[in-house]
CSV table of C-alpha atoms in Angstrom, one decimal:
chain,number,residue,atom,x,y,z
A,137,MET,CA,20.8,12.9,16.2
A,138,GLY,CA,18.5,11.0,13.7
A,139,GLN,CA,15.1,12.4,13.2
A,140,ARG,CA,12.9,10.9,11.7
A,141,VAL,CA,9.6,13.1,9.1
A,142,SER,CA,6.1,13.1,9.6
A,143,LEU,CA,4.6,11.7,6.4
A,144,GLY,CA,0.9,12.3,4.7
A,145,PHE,CA,-0.3,11.2,1.5
A,146,LYS,CA,-1.9,12.7,-1.8
A,147,VAL,CA,-3.7,9.9,-3.6
A,148,GLY,CA,-4.9,9.5,-7.4
A,149,THR,CA,-6.9,6.5,-8.6
A,150,SER,CA,-7.9,5.8,-12.5
A,151,ASP,CA,-9.1,3.6,-14.4
A,152,ILE,CA,-10.2,2.0,-17.6
A,153,GLN,CA,-12.3,-1.2,-18.5
A,154,GLY,CA,-10.1,-1.8,-22.3
A,155,ALA,CA,-11.5,-4.1,-24.1
A,156,ARG,CA,-13.2,-6.7,-21.9
A,157,ASP,CA,-16.9,-6.6,-22.1
A,158,TYR,CA,-17.4,-6.0,-17.7
A,159,GLN,CA,-14.7,-4.1,-15.6
A,160,GLU,CA,-14.0,-6.7,-12.7
A,161,ASP,CA,-11.7,-4.4,-10.8
A,162,SER,CA,-12.1,-2.5,-7.8
A,163,TYR,CA,-10.1,-0.3,-5.1
A,164,ALA,CA,-10.7,0.6,-1.3
A,165,VAL,CA,-8.2,3.7,-0.1
A,166,CYS,CA,-9.1,4.4,3.5
A,167,ASP,CA,-7.7,5.9,7.0
A,168,PRO,CA,-6.6,2.7,9.3
A,169,ASN,CA,-8.2,4.2,11.9
A,170,GLY,CA,-11.7,4.9,10.7
A,171,SER,CA,-11.3,8.7,10.5
A,172,ASN,CA,-12.7,10.7,7.4
A,173,ALA,CA,-10.2,12.8,8.0
A,174,ALA,CA,-8.8,14.2,4.2
A,175,PHE,CA,-5.9,11.6,3.4
A,176,GLU,CA,-3.6,14.9,3.7
A,177,ASP,CA,-4.5,14.7,7.9
A,178,ILE,CA,-3.9,11.5,8.5
A,179,ASP,CA,-0.3,9.3,10.3
A,180,SER,CA,-1.8,5.9,8.3
A,181,LEU,CA,-3.2,4.8,5.2
A,182,SER,CA,-4.4,2.0,3.3
A,183,ALA,CA,-5.3,1.0,-0.1
A,184,ALA,CA,-5.6,-1.9,-1.1
A,185,VAL,CA,-6.6,-3.4,-5.6
A,186,ALA,CA,-8.2,-5.8,-6.6
A,187,ASP,CA,-8.8,-8.0,-10.6
A,188,GLY,CA,-11.9,-10.1,-10.7
A,189,VAL,CA,-12.5,-13.6,-12.3
A,190,GLY,CA,-15.3,-14.6,-13.6
A,191,GLY,CA,-17.8,-12.6,-15.9
A,192,GLU,CA,-20.2,-11.2,-16.2
A,193,ALA,CA,-21.4,-9.6,-12.4
A,194,ALA,CA,-19.8,-12.4,-11.2
A,195,GLY,CA,-15.7,-10.6,-11.1
A,196,ASN,CA,-17.5,-7.0,-10.7
A,197,ILE,CA,-18.2,-8.6,-7.1
A,198,ALA,CA,-15.4,-10.9,-6.6
A,199,SER,CA,-13.0,-8.3,-6.3
A,200,GLN,CA,-15.8,-5.7,-4.6
A,201,THR,CA,-16.3,-8.3,-1.6
A,202,VAL,CA,-12.6,-7.9,-1.4
A,203,VAL,CA,-11.4,-4.7,-1.4
A,204,THR,CA,-14.3,-4.0,0.8
A,205,VAL,CA,-13.8,-6.8,3.5
A,206,PHE,CA,-10.1,-6.3,3.6
A,207,SER,CA,-10.7,-2.6,4.3
A,208,LYS,CA,-13.6,-2.7,7.2
A,209,ALA,CA,-11.4,-5.7,8.9
A,210,ILE,CA,-7.9,-3.5,9.1
A,211,GLN,CA,-10.2,-1.3,10.2
A,212,SER,CA,-12.0,-2.7,13.2
A,213,ARG,CA,-8.8,-4.8,13.6
A,214,PRO,CA,-7.6,-4.9,17.4
A,215,ASP,CA,-5.5,-2.5,19.4
A,216,ASN,CA,-2.2,-2.9,19.5
A,217,GLU,CA,-2.1,-6.1,16.8
A,218,PRO,CA,1.3,-6.2,14.8
A,219,TRP,CA,0.3,-4.8,11.1
A,220,PRO,CA,1.7,-7.9,9.7
A,221,ASN,CA,-1.3,-10.0,11.6
A,222,VAL,CA,-3.5,-7.4,10.8
A,223,LEU,CA,-3.1,-8.2,7.0
A,224,HIS,CA,-2.5,-11.9,7.5
A,225,ASN,CA,-6.2,-11.8,9.2
A,226,SER,CA,-8.0,-9.4,6.9
A,227,LEU,CA,-7.4,-11.4,3.7
A,228,VAL,CA,-8.1,-15.0,5.6
A,229,LEU,CA,-11.3,-12.7,6.5
A,230,ALA,CA,-12.0,-11.8,2.6
A,231,ASN,CA,-10.6,-14.9,1.3
A,232,GLU,CA,-14.0,-16.2,3.7
A,233,ALA,CA,-16.8,-13.6,2.3
A,234,VAL,CA,-15.6,-14.8,-1.4
A,235,ARG,CA,-16.3,-18.3,-0.1
A,236,ASP,CA,-19.1,-17.5,1.7
A,237,ALA,CA,-20.5,-15.3,-1.0
A,238,SER,CA,-19.9,-18.7,-4.2
A,239,ARG,CA,-22.3,-20.6,-1.2
A,240,GLN,CA,-24.8,-18.5,-1.2
A,241,HIS,CA,-25.7,-16.9,-4.9
A,242,PRO,CA,-24.9,-20.1,-6.9
A,243,SER,CA,-24.5,-17.6,-9.8
A,244,LEU,CA,-21.3,-16.6,-8.7
A,245,HIS,CA,-19.8,-19.9,-7.9
A,246,GLY,CA,-16.4,-20.8,-9.3
A,247,MET,CA,-15.4,-16.3,-8.9
A,248,ALA,CA,-12.0,-15.1,-7.8
A,249,SER,CA,-10.1,-12.4,-7.8
A,250,THR,CA,-6.3,-11.0,-6.6
A,251,LEU,CA,-5.3,-8.2,-4.2
A,252,VAL,CA,-2.2,-6.3,-3.1
A,253,ALA,CA,-3.5,-3.7,-0.7
A,254,VAL,CA,-0.6,-2.0,1.6
A,255,LEU,CA,-0.8,0.1,5.2
A,256,ILE,CA,2.0,3.2,5.7
A,257,ASP,CA,2.0,3.9,9.5
A,258,SER,CA,3.7,7.3,9.4
A,259,ASN,CA,7.2,6.2,7.5
A,260,LYS,CA,7.0,2.8,6.9
A,261,LEU,CA,5.2,0.5,4.2
A,262,TRP,CA,3.5,-3.4,4.5
A,263,TRP,CA,1.8,-4.4,2.1
A,264,VAL,CA,0.2,-8.2,1.5
A,265,SER,CA,-0.6,-9.2,-2.0
A,266,VAL,CA,-2.1,-13.1,-4.2
A,267,GLY,CA,-1.9,-13.2,-7.8
A,268,ASP,CA,-0.6,-10.9,-10.3
A,269,SER,CA,-1.8,-7.4,-9.1
A,270,HIS,CA,1.5,-5.0,-8.7
A,271,LEU,CA,3.4,-3.0,-6.1
A,272,TYR,CA,5.6,-0.1,-7.5
A,273,LEU,CA,7.8,1.9,-5.2
A,274,LEU,CA,9.7,5.1,-7.7
A,275,ARG,CA,12.0,6.5,-5.6
A,276,LYS,CA,14.2,8.7,-7.5
A,277,GLY,CA,14.0,8.2,-10.3
A,278,LEU,CA,14.1,4.6,-10.0
A,279,MET,CA,11.1,2.3,-10.2
A,280,THR,CA,11.3,-1.2,-8.2
A,281,LYS,CA,8.3,-4.0,-8.3
A,282,LEU,CA,8.0,-4.8,-4.1
A,283,ASN,CA,5.3,-7.8,-4.3
A,284,ALA,CA,6.0,-11.0,-6.0
A,285,ASP,CA,4.1,-12.4,-8.8
A,286,HIS,CA,2.0,-15.8,-9.0
A,287,SER,CA,1.1,-16.2,-11.9
A,288,ILE,CA,2.9,-18.7,-15.0
A,289,GLY,CA,4.0,-15.3,-17.2
A,290,ALA,CA,5.7,-14.4,-14.2
A,291,MET,CA,8.0,-17.8,-14.3
A,292,LEU,CA,8.4,-17.1,-17.9
A,293,ASN,CA,10.0,-14.2,-17.0
A,294,ARG,CA,12.6,-16.1,-15.1
A,295,GLU,CA,13.1,-18.1,-17.5
A,296,VAL,CA,13.6,-15.3,-19.9
A,297,GLU,CA,16.3,-14.1,-17.3
A,298,ALA,CA,17.6,-17.1,-16.5
A,299,GLY,CA,18.1,-17.6,-20.2
A,300,ASN,CA,16.1,-20.4,-21.2
A,301,ILE,CA,13.9,-19.1,-23.4
A,302,THR,CA,13.3,-16.5,-25.1
A,303,PRO,CA,11.7,-12.9,-24.3
A,304,GLU,CA,9.7,-14.2,-27.4
A,305,GLU,CA,8.6,-17.6,-26.2
A,306,ALA,CA,7.6,-15.7,-22.6
A,307,THR,CA,5.5,-13.3,-23.8
A,308,GLN,CA,3.9,-15.9,-26.4
A,309,ASN,CA,3.4,-18.3,-24.6
A,310,PRO,CA,-1.4,-19.0,-24.3
A,311,ARG,CA,-0.4,-20.0,-20.4
A,312,ARG,CA,0.7,-16.9,-19.0
A,313,ASN,CA,-1.8,-15.2,-18.1
A,314,ILE,CA,-2.8,-18.1,-15.6
A,315,LEU,CA,-2.7,-17.5,-11.8
A,316,LEU,CA,-0.3,-19.2,-9.3
A,317,SER,CA,-3.2,-18.3,-6.5
A,318,CYS,CA,-6.0,-16.3,-6.4
A,319,ILE,CA,-8.5,-15.5,-3.9
A,320,MET,CA,-11.6,-17.8,-4.0
A,321,GLY,CA,-13.0,-19.3,-1.1
A,322,GLU,CA,-10.3,-21.8,-1.3
A,323,THR,CA,-7.1,-22.8,0.4
A,324,LEU,CA,-4.7,-19.9,-0.6
A,325,ASN,CA,-1.4,-21.2,-2.2
A,326,GLU,CA,1.0,-18.5,-2.0
A,327,VAL,CA,0.9,-15.2,0.1
A,328,ASP,CA,3.2,-12.2,-0.1
A,329,LEU,CA,3.3,-10.8,2.9
A,330,SER,CA,6.2,-7.9,4.1
A,331,GLN,CA,7.2,-9.2,7.6
A,332,ARG,CA,9.2,-6.3,8.2
A,333,SER,CA,8.5,-3.1,6.8
A,334,ILE,CA,10.4,-0.5,4.5
A,335,ILE,CA,11.3,2.8,5.1
A,336,LEU,CA,9.9,5.5,2.6
A,337,GLU,CA,10.4,8.7,2.6
A,338,ARG,CA,9.6,12.2,1.7
A,339,ASP,CA,8.8,12.1,-2.5
A,340,ASP,CA,8.2,8.3,-2.5
A,341,ARG,CA,5.2,7.4,-4.9
A,342,LEU,CA,3.6,3.9,-5.2
A,343,VAL,CA,1.5,3.4,-7.3
A,344,LEU,CA,-0.8,-0.1,-6.8
A,345,ALA,CA,-2.1,-1.6,-10.0
A,346,THR,CA,-3.8,-4.2,-11.6
A,347,ASP,CA,-2.4,-6.4,-14.4
A,348,GLY,CA,-3.5,-4.2,-17.1
A,349,LEU,CA,-0.1,-2.0,-17.0
A,350,ASN,CA,1.4,-4.8,-17.9
A,351,THR,CA,0.9,-3.8,-21.4
A,352,LEU,CA,3.2,0.3,-20.3
A,353,ALA,CA,7.1,-0.9,-19.9
A,354,MET,CA,8.9,0.0,-16.8
A,355,ASP,CA,10.9,2.8,-18.0
A,356,THR,CA,7.5,4.2,-20.4
A,357,VAL,CA,5.6,4.2,-16.5
A,358,VAL,CA,9.2,6.3,-15.0
A,359,GLN,CA,8.9,8.6,-17.9
A,360,ILE,CA,5.3,9.6,-17.1
A,361,SER,CA,5.7,9.7,-14.1
A,362,GLN,CA,7.9,12.0,-14.3
A,363,GLN,CA,6.0,14.3,-16.3
A,364,HIS,CA,3.3,14.2,-13.4
A,365,THR,CA,4.3,15.7,-10.2
A,366,ASP,CA,0.5,15.5,-9.0
A,367,ALA,CA,-1.0,12.1,-8.1
A,368,GLN,CA,-4.1,12.3,-9.4
A,369,ASN,CA,-2.9,13.6,-13.0
A,370,PHE,CA,0.0,10.5,-12.5
A,371,ALA,CA,-3.1,7.8,-12.3
A,372,GLN,CA,-4.8,9.2,-15.2
A,373,ALA,CA,-1.9,9.6,-17.3
A,374,LEU,CA,-0.9,6.0,-17.2
A,375,THR,CA,-4.4,4.7,-17.5
A,376,ASP,CA,-4.6,7.0,-21.0
A,377,THR,CA,-1.7,5.7,-21.8
A,378,VAL,CA,-2.1,2.3,-21.6
A,379,GLU,CA,-5.5,3.0,-24.1
A,380,ALA,CA,-3.8,5.2,-26.3
A,381,HIS,CA,-2.2,1.6,-26.7
A,382,GLN,CA,-4.9,0.5,-28.3
A,383,LYS,CA,-3.8,-3.3,-27.9
A,384,ALA,CA,-6.2,-5.7,-28.7
A,385,GLY,CA,-8.2,-7.4,-25.8
A,386,GLN,CA,-6.6,-4.7,-23.4
A,387,ASP,CA,-7.6,-5.8,-19.5
A,388,ASN,CA,-9.5,-3.7,-17.3
A,389,THR,CA,-6.3,-1.6,-16.0
A,390,GLN,CA,-7.2,0.3,-12.3
A,391,VAL,CA,-4.2,2.0,-11.2
A,392,VAL,CA,-4.0,4.0,-7.2
A,393,VAL,CA,-1.2,5.9,-7.0
A,394,VAL,CA,-0.2,7.4,-3.3
A,395,ASP,CA,2.7,10.3,-3.3
A,396,LEU,CA,4.4,10.7,-0.1
A,397,PHE,CA,5.2,13.9,1.8
A,398,GLU,CA,6.9,16.1,4.3
A,399,LYS,CA,3.9,17.5,6.4
A,400,GLN,CA,5.3,21.1,7.8
A,401,GLY,CA,6.1,21.4,11.2
A,402,HIS,CA,6.0,18.1,11.9
A,403,VAL,CA,8.7,16.1,12.8
A,404,ALA,CA,8.9,13.1,14.9
A,405,PRO,CA,13.0,11.2,16.6
A,406,SER,CA,13.8,8.5,15.0
A,407,LEU,CA,15.2,5.7,17.2
A,408,PRO,CA,17.6,4.7,18.4
A,409,GLY,CA,18.6,8.7,19.4
A,410,GLY,CA,16.3,11.2,18.7
A,411,TRP,CA,13.9,10.3,22.5
A,412,ARG,CA,17.6,10.3,24.4
A,413,LEU,CA,18.0,13.8,22.7
A,414,TYR,CA,14.0,14.4,24.3
A,415,LEU,CA,15.4,12.9,27.6
A,416,ALA,CA,17.9,15.2,28.0
A,417,LEU,CA,16.3,18.0,27.2
A,418,LEU,CA,13.6,17.7,29.9
A,419,LEU,CA,16.4,17.4,32.5
A,420,LEU,CA,17.7,20.3,31.7
A,421,ILE,CA,14.8,22.6,31.7
A,422,ALA,CA,14.1,20.5,35.1
A,423,ILE,CA,17.3,21.8,36.4
A,424,LEU,CA,16.6,25.1,35.3
A,425,ALA,CA,12.8,25.1,36.9
A,426,THR,CA,14.3,23.8,39.9
A,427,TRP,CA,17.3,26.8,40.4
A,428,PHE,CA,14.2,29.0,39.4
A,429,PHE,CA,11.4,29.2,41.9
A,430,ALA,CA,14.0,28.0,44.7
A,431,ASP,CA,15.1,31.8,44.4
A,432,GLN,CA,11.7,33.2,44.2
A,433,ILE,CA,11.4,31.5,48.1
A,434,PRO,CA,11.9,33.7,51.0
A,435,SER,CA,14.5,32.5,53.3
A,436,ILE,CA,13.2,31.0,56.6
A,437,SER,CA,15.7,32.2,59.7
A,438,GLY,CA,18.0,33.4,58.2
A,439,LEU,CA,19.2,30.6,55.5
A,440,SER,CA,18.2,29.6,51.9
A,441,ALA,CA,15.2,27.7,52.0
A,442,ILE,CA,16.9,25.1,50.0
A,443,THR,CA,20.1,25.2,52.5
A,444,GLN,CA,17.5,23.5,55.7
């Protein structure tokens, strides 16, 4: 007999400007169904993080445009549209919004943004990402990167894993921060779109972050997570630790943490076995009800009503 727990969400957010002149990271978290209810009380959640490029106001405008348009598109989706389609269409609209803003305001020409976004529906997770922002899953002390990284840095890291270059060569390459794909109103070179959902579990923890979090090793993030069970405290601890490193040229860092917890008194049937159990129970109740009410009907002409 399969069971699927109903999961709720606890959200934490934090950001730092680092050593940059401007804060160009943005985020948005909302109910895909448009309610203003507390995150702990809803059954679906959308979260998006974006890292803007463009300097001065342009980078901030790019990232704000992306997360705002993307989130509104999620909420205004057609009924019964598959979630991968919704994510793709919302990304397209965000890309078009950046294009339109660049055309209308010459000072914004060339602005761009990354995006990493998740859609959680009950206990199922989908995501879409462009650029080098991150989506991590923390589960039972292990940390897994879920999305692809569209940057030269990611290519260099794969070369290290293949033994073709040294870690020092990868980290010191001056081109490692160049993006291979980003949202700037043009054709998207690479998009990571999950076609199948991942089943989330109670006590899972998701981290969406811009590449400023790269200052911390994954083992460090896991250690900080184990020290902070509260989503907001964990998010704050991550950016505090990044800042404490005092890294030269530290990038903006935006973090969104989503913790999954089991809602009390909400256990839903899981396919394929759960619905069969419910049908069997309903059938049994119907049979018992028939017998009960039949016994209450007075006899007619000396014969039981149910025998006529």
